[in-house]
Coordinates of C-alpha atoms in Angstrom, one line a residue:
Chain A
X31 CA 0.0 0.0 0.0
X32 CA 2.8 2.4 0.8
X33 CA 4.3 2.0 -2.6
X34 CA 1.0 2.7 -4.1
X35 CA 0.8 5.8 -2.0
X36 CA 4.2 6.9 -3.0
X37 CA 3.3 6.5 -6.7
X38 CA 0.2 8.5 -6.2
X39 CA 2.0 11.2 -4.3
X40 CA 4.4 11.5 -7.3
X41 CA 1.3 11.9 -9.4
X42 CA 0.4 15.0 -7.5
X43 CA 3.1 16.8 -9.3
X44 CA 1.4 19.1 -11.8
X45 CA 2.6 21.6 -14.5
X46 CA 2.8 25.2 -13.5
X47 CA -0.2 27.1 -14.8
X48 CA 0.2 28.6 -18.2
X49 CA 1.5 32.1 -18.0
X50 CA 3.2 31.7 -14.6
X51 CA 6.7 31.6 -15.9
X52 CA 6.1 34.6 -18.1
X53 CA 4.5 36.5 -15.2
X54 CA 7.7 35.9 -13.1
X55 CA 9.9 37.2 -15.9
X56 CA 7.7 40.2 -16.5
X57 CA 7.7 40.9 -12.7
X58 CA 11.5 41.0 -12.6
X59 CA 11.8 42.9 -15.9
X60 CA 13.2 40.1 -18.1
X61 CA 10.1 40.1 -20.3
X62 CA 7.3 42.5 -20.9
X63 CA 3.6 42.4 -21.1
X64 CA 1.8 44.7 -23.5
X65 CA -1.7 46.1 -24.2
X66 CA -3.1 48.6 -26.7
X67 CA -4.3 52.1 -25.6
X68 CA -6.2 54.8 -27.5
X69 CA -4.3 58.1 -28.1
X70 CA -4.7 61.0 -30.5
X71 CA -2.6 58.9 -32.9
X72 CA -5.0 56.0 -32.7
X73 CA -4.2 52.7 -30.9
X74 CA -0.7 52.4 -29.6
X75 CA 1.1 49.4 -28.1
X76 CA 2.2 49.9 -24.5
X77 CA 4.7 47.5 -23.0
X78 CA 5.5 47.2 -19.3
X79 CA 7.2 45.0 -16.7
X80 CA 7.8 45.1 -13.0
X81 CA 10.0 48.1 -13.3
X82 CA 7.5 50.3 -15.2
X83 CA 6.3 51.1 -18.7
X84 CA 9.1 50.2 -21.2
X85 CA 7.7 51.0 -24.6
X86 CA 5.1 53.0 -26.5
X87 CA 5.0 52.2 -30.2
X88 CA 2.8 52.3 -33.2
X89 CA 2.9 49.2 -35.4
X90 CA 0.8 47.6 -38.2
X91 CA 0.1 44.5 -36.1
X92 CA 1.1 42.6 -33.1
X93 CA 3.8 40.6 -34.8
X94 CA 5.6 43.6 -36.1
X95 CA 5.3 45.3 -32.7
X96 CA 6.7 42.2 -30.9
X97 CA 9.5 41.8 -33.5
X98 CA 10.6 45.5 -33.1
X99 CA 10.3 45.3 -29.3
X100 CA 12.6 42.3 -29.3
X101 CA 15.2 44.1 -31.5
X102 CA 15.1 47.3 -29.4
X103 CA 15.0 45.7 -25.9
X104 CA 16.3 42.1 -26.3
X105 CA 13.2 40.8 -24.4
X106 CA 10.0 39.2 -25.4
X107 CA 6.8 41.2 -25.4
X108 CA 3.8 39.1 -24.4
X109 CA 0.2 40.2 -25.0
X110 CA -1.9 40.4 -21.8
X111 CA -5.4 41.5 -20.7
X112 CA -4.3 42.4 -17.3
X113 CA -2.6 45.6 -16.3
X114 CA -1.1 45.6 -12.8
X115 CA -2.7 48.1 -10.5
X116 CA 0.4 50.3 -10.1
X117 CA 0.4 50.9 -13.8
X118 CA -3.3 50.8 -14.6
X119 CA -4.0 53.5 -12.1
X120 CA -1.7 56.0 -13.9
X121 CA -1.4 54.9 -17.5
X122 CA -4.3 56.6 -19.1
X123 CA -3.7 59.8 -17.1
X124 CA -0.1 59.8 -18.3
X125 CA -1.1 59.3 -21.9
X126 CA -3.8 62.0 -21.7
X127 CA -1.4 64.5 -19.9
X128 CA 1.6 63.6 -22.0
X129 CA 3.8 63.3 -18.9
X130 CA 4.7 60.3 -16.7
X131 CA 3.4 61.8 -13.4
X132 CA 3.3 58.8 -11.0
X133 CA 3.5 56.2 -13.8
X134 CA 6.7 54.2 -13.3
X135 CA 8.9 54.2 -16.4
X136 CA 11.5 51.6 -17.2
X137 CA 14.5 53.5 -18.7
X138 CA 17.1 50.7 -18.2
X139 CA 19.6 50.4 -20.9
X140 CA 19.7 54.1 -21.7
X141 CA 22.8 56.2 -21.1
X142 CA 23.0 58.8 -18.4
X143 CA 22.8 61.5 -21.1
X144 CA 19.7 59.9 -22.8
X145 CA 18.0 59.6 -19.4
X146 CA 18.7 63.2 -18.5
X147 CA 17.3 64.4 -21.9
X148 CA 14.1 62.3 -21.4
X149 CA 13.6 63.4 -17.8
X150 CA 14.0 67.0 -18.6
X151 CA 11.7 66.7 -21.6
X152 CA 9.1 65.1 -19.4
X153 CA 8.7 68.4 -17.6
X154 CA 7.6 70.4 -20.6
X155 CA 3.9 71.3 -20.0
X156 CA 1.2 70.2 -22.3
X157 CA 0.5 72.5 -25.2
X158 CA 4.0 74.1 -25.0
X159 CA 7.1 73.5 -27.0
X160 CA 10.8 74.1 -26.4
X161 CA 13.8 74.1 -28.8
X162 CA 16.3 71.2 -28.8
X163 CA 18.9 73.7 -27.7
X164 CA 16.9 74.4 -24.5
X165 CA 17.0 70.8 -23.4
X166 CA 20.7 70.7 -24.1
X167 CA 21.3 73.7 -21.9
X168 CA 19.0 72.5 -19.2
X169 CA 20.9 69.3 -18.7
X170 CA 24.2 71.2 -18.7
X171 CA 25.4 70.2 -22.2
X172 CA 24.7 73.3 -24.2
X173 CA 26.8 72.0 -27.1
X174 CA 25.0 68.7 -27.4
X175 CA 22.0 69.9 -29.4
X176 CA 22.3 67.2 -32.1
X177 CA 22.8 64.5 -29.4
X178 CA 19.6 65.7 -27.8
X179 CA 17.8 65.2 -31.1
X180 CA 19.2 61.7 -31.3
X181 CA 18.3 60.8 -27.7
X182 CA 14.7 62.0 -28.3
X183 CA 14.6 60.0 -31.6
X184 CA 15.2 56.9 -29.4
X185 CA 12.7 57.8 -26.8
X186 CA 11.2 54.4 -25.8
X187 CA 8.0 55.9 -24.4
X188 CA 6.9 58.7 -26.8
X189 CA 3.5 60.4 -26.0
X190 CA 4.2 59.7 -22.3
X191 CA 7.6 61.4 -22.3
X192 CA 6.5 64.2 -24.6
X193 CA 9.4 64.4 -27.1
X194 CA 6.8 65.8 -29.5
X195 CA 7.2 69.1 -27.5
X196 CA 10.8 69.6 -28.5
X197 CA 11.1 71.4 -31.8
X198 CA 13.6 73.2 -33.9
X199 CA 14.6 76.8 -33.0
X200 CA 13.5 78.0 -36.4
X201 CA 9.9 77.1 -35.5
X202 CA 9.7 74.0 -37.7
X203 CA 8.7 70.9 -35.9
X204 CA 11.6 68.7 -36.8
X205 CA 11.8 64.9 -36.6
X206 CA 9.5 62.6 -34.7
X207 CA 10.1 59.1 -33.5
X208 CA 6.7 57.6 -33.4
X209 CA 5.4 56.6 -36.8
X210 CA 4.5 59.3 -39.4
X211 CA 6.4 62.6 -38.9
X212 CA 3.0 64.3 -39.1
X213 CA 2.2 62.6 -35.8
X214 CA 4.1 65.3 -34.0
X215 CA 1.8 68.0 -35.5
X216 CA -1.3 65.9 -34.6
X217 CA -0.2 65.5 -31.0
X218 CA 0.6 69.2 -30.6
X219 CA -2.7 70.2 -32.2
X220 CA -4.6 67.9 -29.9
X221 CA -3.0 69.7 -27.0
X222 CA -4.3 73.0 -28.3
X223 CA -1.1 74.5 -29.5
X224 CA -1.5 77.1 -32.3
X225 CA 1.3 75.7 -34.5
X226 CA 0.9 78.2 -37.3
X227 CA 1.2 81.2 -35.0
X228 CA 4.2 79.7 -33.3
X229 CA 5.9 78.9 -36.6
X230 CA 5.1 82.4 -38.0
X231 CA 6.7 84.0 -34.9
X232 CA 9.8 81.8 -35.1
X233 CA 10.3 82.3 -38.8
X234 CA 10.5 86.0 -38.1
X235 CA 13.5 85.2 -35.8
X236 CA 11.5 85.7 -32.6
X237 CA 12.6 83.4 -29.9
X238 CA 11.1 85.0 -26.8
X239 CA 8.2 87.2 -25.9
X240 CA 7.9 89.6 -22.9
X241 CA 5.4 91.6 -21.1
X242 CA 6.1 95.3 -20.4
X243 CA 3.9 95.1 -17.3
X244 CA 5.9 92.3 -15.6
X245 CA 9.2 92.8 -17.4
X246 CA 9.5 89.0 -17.8
X247 CA 10.4 87.2 -21.0
X248 CA 9.3 83.7 -21.9
X249 CA 9.3 81.0 -24.6
X250 CA 6.5 82.0 -27.0
X251 CA 4.4 79.0 -25.9
X252 CA 4.9 79.3 -22.2
X253 CA 1.6 79.3 -20.3
X254 CA 2.5 82.6 -18.7
X255 CA 3.6 84.1 -21.9
X256 CA 0.3 83.3 -23.6
X257 CA -1.5 85.5 -21.1
X258 CA 0.3 88.6 -22.4
X259 CA -2.0 90.8 -24.4
X260 CA -0.8 92.2 -27.8
X261 CA -0.8 95.7 -26.4
X262 CA 1.8 94.7 -23.8
X263 CA 3.8 92.2 -25.8
X264 CA 7.4 92.7 -26.9
X265 CA 9.2 90.3 -29.1
X266 CA 12.9 89.4 -28.7
X267 CA 15.3 87.7 -31.0
X268 CA 17.5 86.5 -28.2
X269 CA 18.4 86.8 -24.5
X270 CA 20.8 89.8 -25.0
X271 CA 18.0 91.8 -26.6
X272 CA 15.6 91.0 -23.8
X273 CA 18.0 91.8 -21.1
X274 CA 19.0 95.1 -22.8
X275 CA 15.4 96.1 -22.7
X276 CA 15.3 95.5 -19.0
X277 CA 13.5 92.1 -19.0
X278 CA 14.4 89.1 -16.8
X279 CA 13.8 85.4 -17.8
X280 CA 10.6 83.6 -16.7
X281 CA 11.2 81.3 -13.8
X282 CA 8.7 78.8 -15.1
X283 CA 9.7 78.2 -18.7
X284 CA 13.4 79.2 -18.1
X285 CA 14.2 80.7 -21.4
X286 CA 17.8 81.0 -20.3
X287 CA 19.3 77.9 -18.7
X288 CA 20.6 78.5 -15.2
Chain B
X239 CA 29.8 30.3 -21.8
X240 CA 33.5 31.0 -21.1
X241 CA 36.1 28.4 -20.2
X242 CA 36.6 30.1 -16.9
X243 CA 33.0 29.6 -15.9
X244 CA 33.1 26.0 -17.0
X245 CA 36.2 25.3 -14.9
X246 CA 34.8 27.0 -11.8
X247 CA 31.6 24.9 -12.1
X248 CA 33.6 21.7 -12.1
X249 CA 35.8 22.8 -9.3
X250 CA 33.1 24.0 -7.0
X251 CA 31.7 20.5 -6.8
X252 CA 29.1 21.2 -4.1
X253 CA 26.1 20.9 -6.2
X254 CA 24.1 17.7 -6.4
X255 CA 24.0 17.5 -10.2
X256 CA 26.0 18.8 -13.1
X257 CA 23.0 20.6 -14.5
X258 CA 22.6 22.6 -11.3
X259 CA 26.3 23.1 -11.1
X260 CA 26.7 24.8 -14.5
X261 CA 23.4 26.6 -14.0
X262 CA 24.7 28.5 -11.0
X263 CA 28.0 29.1 -12.7
X264 CA 26.2 30.7 -15.6
X265 CA 23.8 32.5 -13.3
X266 CA 26.9 34.1 -11.6
X267 CA 28.2 35.2 -15.0
X268 CA 25.0 36.4 -16.5
X269 CA 22.1 36.7 -14.1
X270 CA 19.6 38.2 -16.6
X271 CA 20.5 35.8 -19.4
X272 CA 20.3 32.7 -17.2
X273 CA 17.4 33.5 -14.8
X274 CA 14.7 32.5 -17.4
X275 CA 16.2 29.0 -17.4
X276 CA 16.1 28.9 -13.6
X277 CA 12.4 29.8 -13.8
X278 CA 11.7 27.1 -16.4
X279 CA 13.6 24.6 -14.3
X280 CA 12.0 25.3 -11.0
X281 CA 8.5 26.6 -11.5
X282 CA 6.7 23.3 -12.0
X283 CA 8.2 21.8 -8.8
X284 CA 7.6 25.0 -6.8
X285 CA 4.0 25.2 -8.0
X286 CA 3.3 21.5 -7.3
X287 CA 4.9 21.7 -3.9
X288 CA 3.2 24.9 -2.9
X289 CA -0.1 23.6 -4.2
X290 CA 0.2 20.4 -2.1
X291 CA 1.3 22.3 1.0
X292 CA -1.4 25.0 0.7
X293 CA -4.2 23.0 -0.9
X294 CA -5.1 26.0 -3.1
X295 CA -4.1 26.7 -6.6
X296 CA -4.3 30.5 -6.5
X297 CA -2.2 30.7 -3.4
X298 CA 0.3 28.3 -4.9
X299 CA 0.6 30.4 -8.0
X300 CA 1.1 33.6 -5.9
X301 CA 3.7 31.9 -3.7
X302 CA 5.6 30.5 -6.7
X303 CA 5.8 33.8 -8.4
X304 CA 6.7 35.7 -5.2
X305 CA 9.5 33.2 -4.4
X306 CA 11.1 33.4 -7.8
X307 CA 10.8 37.2 -7.8
X308 CA 12.5 37.4 -4.4
X309 CA 15.1 34.9 -5.5
X310 CA 15.9 37.1 -8.5
X311 CA 16.2 40.2 -6.4
X312 CA 18.4 38.5 -3.8
X313 CA 20.7 37.1 -6.6
X314 CA 21.1 40.6 -7.9
X315 CA 22.6 41.6 -4.5
X316 CA 24.7 38.6 -4.1
X317 CA 28.4 38.6 -4.9
X318 CA 29.3 36.3 -7.8
X319 CA 31.1 33.8 -5.5
X320 CA 28.1 33.3 -3.4
X321 CA 25.9 32.6 -6.4
X322 CA 28.4 30.0 -7.6
X323 CA 28.2 28.2 -4.3
X324 CA 24.4 28.3 -4.1
X325 CA 22.4 25.1 -4.0
X326 CA 19.7 26.6 -6.1
X327 CA 16.7 24.5 -5.6
X328 CA 16.9 24.2 -1.8
X329 CA 17.8 27.9 -1.6
X330 CA 14.6 28.9 -3.5
X331 CA 12.6 26.4 -1.5
X332 CA 13.7 28.1 1.7
X333 CA 12.1 31.2 0.4
X334 CA 9.0 29.4 -0.9
X335 CA 8.4 27.3 2.2
X336 CA 8.5 30.4 4.4
X337 CA 6.0 32.1 2.1
X338 CA 3.8 29.1 2.2
X339 CA 3.9 29.0 6.0
X340 CA 3.2 32.8 6.2
X341 CA 0.2 32.4 3.9
X342 CA -1.2 29.5 6.0
X343 CA -0.8 31.6 9.1
X344 CA -2.5 34.7 7.6
X345 CA -5.2 32.5 6.2
X346 CA -5.9 31.0 9.6
X347 CA -6.6 34.5 10.9
X348 CA -9.5 35.1 8.6
X349 CA -12.4 33.0 7.5
X350 CA -11.7 31.0 4.4
X351 CA -13.1 28.2 2.3
X352 CA -12.0 24.8 3.6
X353 CA -8.7 23.5 2.5
X354 CA -8.8 21.2 -0.4
X355 CA -6.2 20.1 -2.8
X356 CA -8.7 18.2 -4.8
X357 CA -9.6 20.3 -7.7
X358 CA -11.3 19.4 -10.9
X359 CA -8.6 20.6 -13.3
X360 CA -6.0 18.8 -11.3
X361 CA -6.0 15.8 -13.6
X362 CA -2.8 13.8 -14.4
X363 CA -1.2 13.4 -17.8
X364 CA -4.2 11.9 -19.7
X365 CA -7.9 11.4 -19.0
X366 CA -7.7 7.6 -18.7
X367 CA -4.9 7.7 -16.2
X368 CA -6.7 10.5 -14.4
X369 CA -9.9 8.5 -14.1
X370 CA -7.9 5.4 -12.9
X371 CA -6.0 7.3 -10.2
X372 CA -8.0 10.4 -9.3
X373 CA -9.8 8.8 -6.4
X374 CA -6.8 7.9 -4.2
X375 CA -4.8 10.8 -5.6
X376 CA -7.5 13.3 -4.8
X377 CA -7.9 11.9 -1.3
X378 CA -4.2 12.0 -0.7
X379 CA -4.2 15.7 -1.7
X380 CA -6.8 16.3 1.0
X381 CA -5.1 14.2 3.5
X382 CA -1.8 16.1 3.1
X383 CA -3.6 19.2 4.3
X384 CA -4.3 17.4 7.5
X385 CA -0.7 16.5 8.3
X386 CA 1.3 18.7 10.7
X387 CA 3.4 21.2 8.9
X388 CA 6.8 19.5 9.5
X389 CA 5.6 16.2 8.0
X390 CA 3.6 17.9 5.3
X391 CA 6.5 19.9 4.0
X392 CA 8.9 16.9 4.2
X393 CA 6.5 14.5 2.4
X394 CA 5.6 17.0 -0.3
X395 CA 9.2 18.0 -1.0
X396 CA 10.4 14.4 -1.1
X397 CA 7.5 12.5 -2.8
X398 CA 5.7 15.2 -4.9
X399 CA 8.6 17.5 -5.8
X400 CA 11.2 14.7 -5.8
X401 CA 13.9 16.3 -3.7
X402 CA 16.5 14.2 -1.9
X403 CA 16.7 14.4 1.9
X404 CA 19.9 16.5 2.0
X405 CA 18.3 19.1 -0.3
X406 CA 15.1 19.2 1.9
X407 CA 17.3 19.5 5.0
X408 CA 18.9 22.5 3.5
X409 CA 15.6 24.0 2.3
X410 CA 13.8 23.6 5.6
X411 CA 16.9 24.2 7.7
X412 CA 16.3 20.9 9.6
X413 CA 18.8 18.1 10.1
X414 CA 18.6 15.4 7.4
X415 CA 17.8 12.7 10.0
X416 CA 14.8 14.8 11.1
X417 CA 13.6 15.2 7.5
X418 CA 13.9 11.5 7.0
X419 CA 11.8 10.7 10.0
X420 CA 9.3 13.5 9.1
X421 CA 8.8 11.8 5.7
X422 CA 8.4 8.4 7.2
X423 CA 6.0 9.4 10.0
X424 CA 4.1 11.5 7.4
X425 CA 3.8 8.6 5.1
X426 CA 2.7 6.3 7.9
X427 CA -0.1 8.7 8.8
X428 CA -1.2 9.0 5.2
X429 CA -1.3 5.2 4.9
X430 CA -3.4 4.8 8.0
X431 CA -5.8 7.6 6.9
X432 CA -6.1 6.3 3.4
X433 CA -6.7 2.7 4.6
X434 CA -9.3 3.9 7.1
X435 CA -11.2 5.8 4.5
X436 CA -10.9 2.9 2.0
X437 CA -12.6 0.5 4.4
X438 CA -15.1 2.4 6.4

């Protein structure tokens, strides 16, 4: 009887439930789950693991998304229906606001420079834009304007880290990393930015605007700058001109890096 | 796989099998690249063991996942030499057995459906075999839940998971002789209980 019992005890060994091994790998960040989410650009793929959201991408279908994710990250992306609470609670807010907020982001594998560029970019408010050179100055690398562009082109989580809000200093929008280049315009328009007005201003060589009541100068799209009425508005080509006129830089949009 | 890693694996000589030996050597060299293999290797045993200790599939799934996640985090903090010397399966089972025990304790503090390891999707390899064995097997699953913790863990790790006594001793931090006697006494109780139920 004992032998029979031993045999039957051995028979109590079962396979691990489907998905358990993947769930472990996702939890420790060695594989990722993904879902799709609506955005102004249509449905995007959003991948995440135990460390945070790792990718936002547009793709024709699941297979091409999964293939590209593997090339970019060296990990498998596995479709799921379940978003863990700590991500679910903040994901749609982050997409709508175009900033991570409390959503954890997995930026492993990026250089210190790329990370600094992305974190700084994440602070640009919705509906506003900053030049590439501003990001470079803000992270203490004023000469690295091109490298900022490259870092933003490799932003793993566009829309959530709003690289679409970084544009060329001549007022044209520049490159965009997520799908069609027109997507940058679509996102900015969805945020209520008057792109034509901004481009017109920039093309006339105007980089900053100031108010003669506050004597403060701002980026043209700064939330404070937009409150300036035409009667009180003064346009400046650069910092020197603004300073010479007796204006100081806005502390919110920081037109001149500290 | 470098020559150095291979050599170290052979020299360390403390692991019970060659597979485990080279696995820890590779784990020490490349945690992220090797950990998926560890998960593949251990998850069925961990899940089966936790399932039979806890009598509940969902709890077992949670415990298995948590144990492996904790193992990964701990390995990330360990120096390479310590990883090389690890006896992987008993080490992970120390974590898992503690999680099982904590879960039983917290469960006993709140009302809960009765323990049962006998669940309908718990069939063996094929339907025929399942039908043939499910009766005794299902009763055994229930009877395990009635064993004292020390015997239950020892019996489950030895006869369900298939671990040798020395590994169980390391996992449960008990002397091997104690483990052996826990297994024997546990089996004896199961036999009596199964016989009693068989001939009412």
